[in-house]
Amino acid sequence: MSDLRLHGDTAPPMRNGEMVFEAPWQNRLFGIAEAMCQQGYFDRNTFRVYLIRAIAQWEAENLGQPDHDYAYFDCFQVALAELLHDTAAIEASVLEDRVLELKARPHGHDHSHDHDHDH
Amino acid sequence: MSDQPSPQSLRTEAIETLLIEKKLLTSADVDSVLTTFSEQVGPMNGAKLVARAWVDEGFKARLLEDATTIIAEYGFEGGQVDKLIVKACSESVHHVVVCTLCSCYPWAVLGLPPRWYKDPGYRSRIVREPRKVLTEMGLTLPETTDIKVWDSSAEIRYMVLPLRPAGTEALDETALAELITRDAMIGVAAIETPS
């Protein structure tokens, strides 16, 4: 069968099921998108269109491939980056430059929030 | 764990820092959203509605008639619900919810969707072979029970009102709410009779 995760736990609602976010960046990414929605920069339905497109593209490229691991939040990130580009908030090239800057940053840098590495 | 951030982590940080520099966002804005979703938005909200519906037939009728107004009255946060429709399970009909295209989900009553809800396997198979998928997920329904699958959209979100289990007649609303699971309100699980 597919990689559908199966379970049947019946614990109380706040505790049942697996975690919604599997890495801190996923939580942060969701927060960024939702904050932009709440401030009216774009609406959820517009974002949904981008998300559907990103998911469809991922599925076209990956479904049927062996050992694929569904990467919903990778799609979410693609959708947000494309929407920010199309609305002129962040051009794609500017985003790529910033990613490279952050990657080149020395270990032990200061930062204001959690992400998924230790130091 | 590696000392090197993942590419996704770097990209998320890049997006946030750029939005902050453009004064489109602050870190506090993001923190506020995440605090709200971790503390005030979740399936405990849906569980309150289900428990109330189990003990109050008038409330149940209103919930099935106009759930959107009810969640506004309760003041549940979670902005993804434009229109909420609640589908009540019976002995003859079982309801289950999916979003075939992405991840539409009634945040205000169920919180954020679990991983499996967004998985291509669930999204496609629950429509084609719901009885088989539900069985694989641990919910075996009688052959005489019809299964209706509801596809969430940008405009309409669904929640399932599960059957009240036998043996709960002595429980009050608060105790009943503690029995109710997120998965039962999606329709992929039943509420177990408390031991």
Tab-separated table of C-alpha atoms in Angstrom:
chain	number	residue	atom	x	y	z
A	1	MET	CA	0.000	0.000	0.000
A	2	SER	CA	0.974	3.621	0.010
A	3	ASP	CA	2.900	5.275	2.792
A	4	LEU	CA	-0.316	6.150	4.563
A	5	ARG	CA	0.448	6.206	8.282
A	6	LEU	CA	-1.880	3.910	10.170
A	7	HIS	CA	-2.879	4.212	13.754
A	8	GLY	CA	-5.941	3.870	15.901
A	9	ASP	CA	-5.172	5.517	19.208
A	10	THR	CA	-7.947	6.942	21.287
A	11	ALA	CA	-6.114	9.261	23.639
A	12	PRO	CA	-7.617	12.657	24.486
A	13	PRO	CA	-7.762	15.093	21.575
A	14	MET	CA	-4.858	17.335	22.546
A	15	ARG	CA	-2.548	14.364	22.759
A	16	ASN	CA	-3.708	11.849	20.190
A	17	GLY	CA	-2.114	11.331	16.854
A	18	GLU	CA	1.357	12.154	15.724
A	19	MET	CA	2.927	15.565	15.828
A	20	VAL	CA	1.710	18.011	13.221
A	21	PHE	CA	5.191	19.419	12.687
A	22	GLU	CA	8.181	17.154	12.331
A	23	ALA	CA	10.862	19.851	12.437
A	24	PRO	CA	11.001	23.370	13.902
A	25	TRP	CA	11.329	24.957	10.450
A	26	GLN	CA	7.936	23.525	9.477
A	27	ASN	CA	6.320	25.167	12.473
A	28	ARG	CA	8.054	28.464	11.703
A	29	LEU	CA	7.135	28.315	8.034
A	30	PHE	CA	3.488	27.756	8.869
A	31	GLY	CA	3.615	30.700	11.272
A	32	ILE	CA	5.098	32.987	8.629
A	33	ALA	CA	2.445	32.106	6.058
A	34	GLU	CA	-0.403	32.415	8.542
A	35	ALA	CA	0.903	35.741	9.871
A	36	MET	CA	1.059	37.091	6.310
A	37	CYS	CA	-2.531	35.943	5.776
A	38	GLN	CA	-3.728	37.492	8.998
A	39	GLN	CA	-2.142	40.801	8.071
A	40	GLY	CA	-3.907	40.754	4.747
A	41	TYR	CA	-0.836	40.496	2.588
A	42	PHE	CA	-2.444	37.602	0.763
A	43	ASP	CA	-5.534	35.545	1.421
A	44	ARG	CA	-5.658	31.856	2.222
A	45	ASN	CA	-7.426	30.937	-0.975
A	46	THR	CA	-4.674	32.522	-3.049
A	47	PHE	CA	-2.092	30.624	-1.060
A	48	ARG	CA	-4.143	27.459	-1.501
A	49	VAL	CA	-3.903	27.797	-5.288
A	50	TYR	CA	-0.111	27.935	-5.032
A	51	LEU	CA	-0.066	25.039	-2.590
A	52	ILE	CA	-2.224	22.836	-4.818
A	53	ARG	CA	0.096	23.569	-7.727
A	54	ALA	CA	3.218	22.753	-5.719
A	55	ILE	CA	1.696	19.501	-4.440
A	56	ALA	CA	0.589	18.479	-7.929
A	57	GLN	CA	4.076	19.135	-9.258
A	58	TRP	CA	5.664	17.136	-6.458
A	59	GLU	CA	3.291	14.241	-7.053
A	60	ALA	CA	3.907	14.278	-10.803
A	61	GLU	CA	7.636	14.018	-10.182
A	62	ASN	CA	7.665	11.621	-7.249
A	63	LEU	CA	4.610	9.394	-6.994
A	64	GLY	CA	5.388	5.922	-8.198
A	65	GLN	CA	9.058	6.378	-7.480
A	66	PRO	CA	10.473	3.902	-4.972
A	67	ASP	CA	10.992	5.060	-1.413
A	68	HIS	CA	9.508	8.471	-1.942
A	69	ASP	CA	8.828	10.307	1.275
A	70	TYR	CA	5.986	12.758	0.967
A	71	ALA	CA	7.293	16.214	1.702
A	72	TYR	CA	4.200	18.303	2.347
A	73	PHE	CA	6.086	21.136	3.988
A	74	ASP	CA	8.605	21.206	1.158
A	75	CYS	CA	5.609	21.859	-1.088
A	76	PHE	CA	4.351	24.432	1.395
A	77	GLN	CA	7.719	26.184	1.240
A	78	VAL	CA	7.767	26.161	-2.570
A	79	ALA	CA	4.245	27.590	-2.621
A	80	LEU	CA	5.072	30.384	-0.200
A	81	ALA	CA	8.293	31.321	-2.011
A	82	GLU	CA	6.481	31.447	-5.367
A	83	LEU	CA	3.644	33.522	-3.965
A	84	LEU	CA	6.073	35.960	-2.351
A	85	HIS	CA	7.926	36.221	-5.656
A	86	ASP	CA	4.761	36.805	-7.672
A	87	THR	CA	3.563	39.481	-5.267
A	88	ALA	CA	6.977	41.170	-5.409
A	89	ALA	CA	7.541	40.709	-1.696
A	90	ILE	CA	10.674	38.614	-2.214
A	91	GLU	CA	12.167	38.025	-5.623
A	92	ALA	CA	13.399	34.495	-6.172
A	93	SER	CA	16.964	35.634	-6.818
A	94	VAL	CA	16.986	37.650	-3.599
A	95	LEU	CA	15.790	34.635	-1.692
A	96	GLU	CA	18.490	32.438	-3.198
A	97	ASP	CA	21.155	35.006	-2.304
A	98	ARG	CA	19.938	35.124	1.291
A	99	VAL	CA	19.945	31.343	1.549
A	100	LEU	CA	23.568	31.318	0.408
A	101	GLU	CA	24.458	34.028	2.919
A	102	LEU	CA	22.901	32.059	5.743
A	103	LYS	CA	24.588	28.867	4.605
A	104	ALA	CA	27.979	30.591	4.658
A	105	ARG	CA	27.407	31.920	8.138
A	106	PRO	CA	29.908	30.671	10.697
A	107	HIS	CA	28.790	28.098	13.218
A	108	GLY	CA	27.695	29.488	16.545
A	109	HIS	CA	25.819	32.419	15.030
A	110	ASP	CA	23.168	34.232	16.987
A	111	HIS	CA	19.569	33.774	16.054
A	112	SER	CA	16.229	34.528	17.600
A	113	HIS	CA	14.294	31.308	17.187
A	114	ASP	CA	14.579	27.566	17.136
A	115	HIS	CA	15.609	25.632	14.123
A	116	ASP	CA	16.728	22.117	13.520
A	117	HIS	CA	20.357	21.980	14.405
A	118	ASP	CA	22.307	21.997	17.624
A	119	HIS	CA	24.626	24.626	18.910
B	1	MET	CA	22.308	15.687	14.944
B	2	SER	CA	24.243	17.625	12.324
B	3	ASP	CA	25.428	21.104	13.126
B	4	GLN	CA	24.475	22.160	9.609
B	5	PRO	CA	20.920	23.448	9.225
B	6	SER	CA	18.794	21.643	6.679
B	7	PRO	CA	18.189	23.396	3.332
B	8	GLN	CA	14.545	23.817	4.304
B	9	SER	CA	15.503	25.391	7.622
B	10	LEU	CA	17.833	27.838	5.891
B	11	ARG	CA	15.190	28.758	3.331
B	12	THR	CA	12.581	29.340	6.018
B	13	GLU	CA	14.977	31.570	7.929
B	14	ALA	CA	15.800	33.410	4.694
B	15	ILE	CA	12.117	34.071	4.003
B	16	GLU	CA	11.496	35.324	7.519
B	17	THR	CA	14.535	37.600	7.683
B	18	LEU	CA	13.731	39.142	4.305
B	19	LEU	CA	10.097	39.785	5.255
B	20	ILE	CA	11.254	41.386	8.485
B	21	GLU	CA	13.727	43.610	6.648
B	22	LYS	CA	10.957	44.711	4.299
B	23	LYS	CA	8.826	45.464	7.367
B	24	LEU	CA	6.108	43.124	6.149
B	25	LEU	CA	6.374	40.987	9.246
B	26	THR	CA	7.966	40.848	12.685
B	27	SER	CA	9.182	37.820	14.568
B	28	ALA	CA	6.583	38.676	17.189
B	29	ASP	CA	3.847	38.304	14.561
B	30	VAL	CA	5.001	34.775	13.832
B	31	ASP	CA	5.424	33.959	17.511
B	32	SER	CA	1.901	35.190	18.191
B	33	VAL	CA	0.412	32.955	15.496
B	34	LEU	CA	2.264	29.925	16.760
B	35	THR	CA	1.294	30.577	20.368
B	36	THR	CA	-2.351	30.860	19.403
B	37	PHE	CA	-2.259	27.653	17.414
B	38	SER	CA	-0.454	25.716	20.115
B	39	GLU	CA	-2.621	26.908	22.996
B	40	GLN	CA	-6.060	27.824	21.688
B	41	VAL	CA	-6.627	25.950	18.441
B	42	GLY	CA	-7.042	22.215	18.489
B	43	PRO	CA	-9.358	19.230	18.518
B	44	MET	CA	-10.446	20.031	22.059
B	45	ASN	CA	-12.695	22.664	20.478
B	46	GLY	CA	-14.393	20.144	18.236
B	47	ALA	CA	-14.678	17.748	21.168
B	48	LYS	CA	-16.649	20.347	23.131
B	49	LEU	CA	-19.153	20.630	20.294
B	50	VAL	CA	-19.520	16.872	19.945
B	51	ALA	CA	-20.001	16.334	23.679
B	52	ARG	CA	-22.602	19.060	23.831
B	53	ALA	CA	-24.418	17.605	20.833
B	54	TRP	CA	-24.475	14.213	22.537
B	55	VAL	CA	-26.275	15.579	25.595
B	56	ASP	CA	-28.426	18.297	24.005
B	57	GLU	CA	-30.630	17.382	21.043
B	58	GLY	CA	-31.517	21.023	20.410
B	59	PHE	CA	-27.846	21.932	20.196
B	60	LYS	CA	-27.215	18.970	17.925
B	61	ALA	CA	-29.935	20.145	15.563
B	62	ARG	CA	-28.417	23.630	15.454
B	63	LEU	CA	-24.924	22.209	14.928
B	64	LEU	CA	-26.071	20.160	11.962
B	65	GLU	CA	-28.037	23.084	10.596
B	66	ASP	CA	-25.454	25.856	10.937
B	67	ALA	CA	-22.129	24.905	12.478
B	68	THR	CA	-20.470	28.048	11.120
B	69	THR	CA	-22.596	30.247	13.378
B	70	ILE	CA	-22.003	27.981	16.359
B	71	ILE	CA	-18.209	28.147	16.151
B	72	ALA	CA	-18.473	31.925	15.872
B	73	GLU	CA	-20.598	31.932	19.039
B	74	TYR	CA	-18.003	29.819	20.803
B	75	GLY	CA	-15.277	32.203	19.642
B	76	PHE	CA	-13.035	29.440	18.376
B	77	GLU	CA	-9.964	30.821	16.630
B	78	GLY	CA	-8.344	29.331	13.560
B	79	GLY	CA	-9.101	31.250	10.439
B	80	GLN	CA	-9.502	28.464	7.926
B	81	VAL	CA	-13.218	27.959	8.411
B	82	ASP	CA	-15.345	29.996	6.018
B	83	LYS	CA	-18.176	27.497	6.204
B	84	LEU	CA	-18.210	24.502	8.502
B	85	ILE	CA	-20.567	21.600	7.913
B	86	VAL	CA	-20.958	18.870	10.521
B	87	LYS	CA	-22.005	15.412	9.368
B	88	ALA	CA	-23.554	13.123	11.966
B	89	CYS	CA	-22.763	9.432	11.855
B	90	SER	CA	-25.524	6.899	12.434
B	91	GLU	CA	-25.710	3.139	12.514
B	92	SER	CA	-26.509	3.167	8.801
B	93	VAL	CA	-24.219	5.954	7.532
B	94	HIS	CA	-20.616	6.741	8.406
B	95	HIS	CA	-18.947	9.977	7.332
B	96	VAL	CA	-15.270	10.615	6.654
B	97	VAL	CA	-13.453	13.775	5.571
B	98	VAL	CA	-10.619	14.380	3.125
B	99	CYS	CA	-9.091	17.170	1.071
B	100	THR	CA	-8.228	15.574	-2.244
B	101	LEU	CA	-6.229	18.524	-3.583
B	102	CYS	CA	-4.157	19.732	-0.649
B	103	SER	CA	-4.821	20.026	3.083
B	104	CYS	CA	-8.069	21.948	3.683
B	105	TYR	CA	-9.177	21.213	7.212
B	106	PRO	CA	-11.335	22.901	9.877
B	107	TRP	CA	-8.581	24.400	11.992
B	108	ALA	CA	-10.989	26.114	14.386
B	109	VAL	CA	-12.422	22.833	15.609
B	110	LEU	CA	-9.686	20.285	14.901
B	111	GLY	CA	-6.440	22.261	14.982
B	112	LEU	CA	-3.892	21.610	12.277
B	113	PRO	CA	-4.118	18.458	10.159
B	114	PRO	CA	-2.033	15.389	10.960
B	115	ARG	CA	0.594	14.205	8.515
B	116	TRP	CA	-1.434	11.307	7.169
B	117	TYR	CA	-4.323	13.637	6.256
B	118	LYS	CA	-1.996	15.387	3.785
B	119	ASP	CA	-0.488	12.203	2.419
B	120	PRO	CA	-1.209	11.372	-1.247
B	121	GLY	CA	-2.140	7.840	-0.192
B	122	TYR	CA	-4.943	8.975	2.087
B	123	ARG	CA	-6.120	11.755	-0.218
B	124	SER	CA	-6.582	9.495	-3.194
B	125	ARG	CA	-7.464	6.139	-1.678
B	126	ILE	CA	-10.101	7.251	0.831
B	127	VAL	CA	-12.207	8.356	-2.129
B	128	ARG	CA	-11.686	5.198	-4.206
B	129	GLU	CA	-11.826	2.562	-1.495
B	130	PRO	CA	-12.975	4.132	1.774
B	131	ARG	CA	-13.978	0.911	3.492
B	132	LYS	CA	-10.602	-0.673	2.858
B	133	VAL	CA	-8.652	2.401	3.979
B	134	LEU	CA	-10.727	2.755	7.137
B	135	THR	CA	-10.141	-0.896	7.947
B	136	GLU	CA	-6.404	-0.399	7.475
B	137	MET	CA	-6.619	2.548	9.866
B	138	GLY	CA	-8.319	0.400	12.482
B	139	LEU	CA	-11.973	1.186	11.853
B	140	THR	CA	-13.934	-1.792	10.573
B	141	LEU	CA	-17.505	-0.907	9.704
B	142	PRO	CA	-20.370	-3.332	9.098
B	143	GLU	CA	-21.030	-4.037	5.427
B	144	THR	CA	-24.499	-2.621	5.967
B	145	THR	CA	-23.099	0.792	6.884
B	146	ASP	CA	-22.823	3.198	3.972
B	147	ILE	CA	-19.707	5.355	3.876
B	148	LYS	CA	-19.892	8.927	2.645
B	149	VAL	CA	-16.650	10.775	1.868
B	150	TRP	CA	-16.680	14.567	2.054
B	151	ASP	CA	-14.078	16.518	0.115
B	152	SER	CA	-13.079	19.731	1.873
B	153	SER	CA	-12.448	22.809	-0.181
B	154	ALA	CA	-11.413	26.408	0.264
B	155	GLU	CA	-15.032	27.327	0.872
B	156	ILE	CA	-16.400	24.387	2.867
B	157	ARG	CA	-14.776	22.391	5.657
B	158	TYR	CA	-16.304	19.307	7.230
B	159	MET	CA	-16.261	17.764	10.666
B	160	VAL	CA	-17.748	14.432	11.686
B	161	LEU	CA	-20.086	14.037	14.642
B	162	PRO	CA	-19.254	10.491	15.745
B	163	LEU	CA	-21.639	8.087	17.392
B	164	ARG	CA	-21.799	8.289	21.162
B	165	PRO	CA	-20.482	5.014	22.511
B	166	ALA	CA	-22.565	2.762	24.707
B	167	GLY	CA	-21.841	2.844	28.400
B	168	THR	CA	-21.429	6.611	28.615
B	169	GLU	CA	-24.892	7.461	29.918
B	170	ALA	CA	-23.549	8.464	33.340
B	171	LEU	CA	-20.855	10.769	31.992
B	172	ASP	CA	-21.295	14.529	31.976
B	173	GLU	CA	-20.347	16.811	29.095
B	174	THR	CA	-16.807	17.409	30.341
B	175	ALA	CA	-16.109	13.720	30.776
B	176	LEU	CA	-17.579	12.960	27.380
B	177	ALA	CA	-15.368	15.575	25.718
B	178	GLU	CA	-12.309	13.799	27.052
B	179	LEU	CA	-13.304	10.643	25.177
B	180	ILE	CA	-13.531	12.335	21.815
B	181	THR	CA	-10.545	12.091	19.504
B	182	ARG	CA	-9.412	14.124	16.562
B	183	ASP	CA	-9.449	11.039	14.375
B	184	ALA	CA	-13.082	10.311	15.217
B	185	MET	CA	-13.997	13.841	14.168
B	186	ILE	CA	-12.266	13.262	10.819
B	187	GLY	CA	-14.140	9.983	10.573
B	188	VAL	CA	-11.256	7.509	10.578
B	189	ALA	CA	-11.884	6.185	14.094
B	190	ALA	CA	-14.753	5.381	16.402
B	191	ILE	CA	-15.066	6.531	19.985
B	192	GLU	CA	-14.287	3.653	22.257
B	193	THR	CA	-16.466	2.783	25.209
B	194	PRO	CA	-14.481	3.846	28.291
B	195	SER	CA	-13.092	1.000	30.315
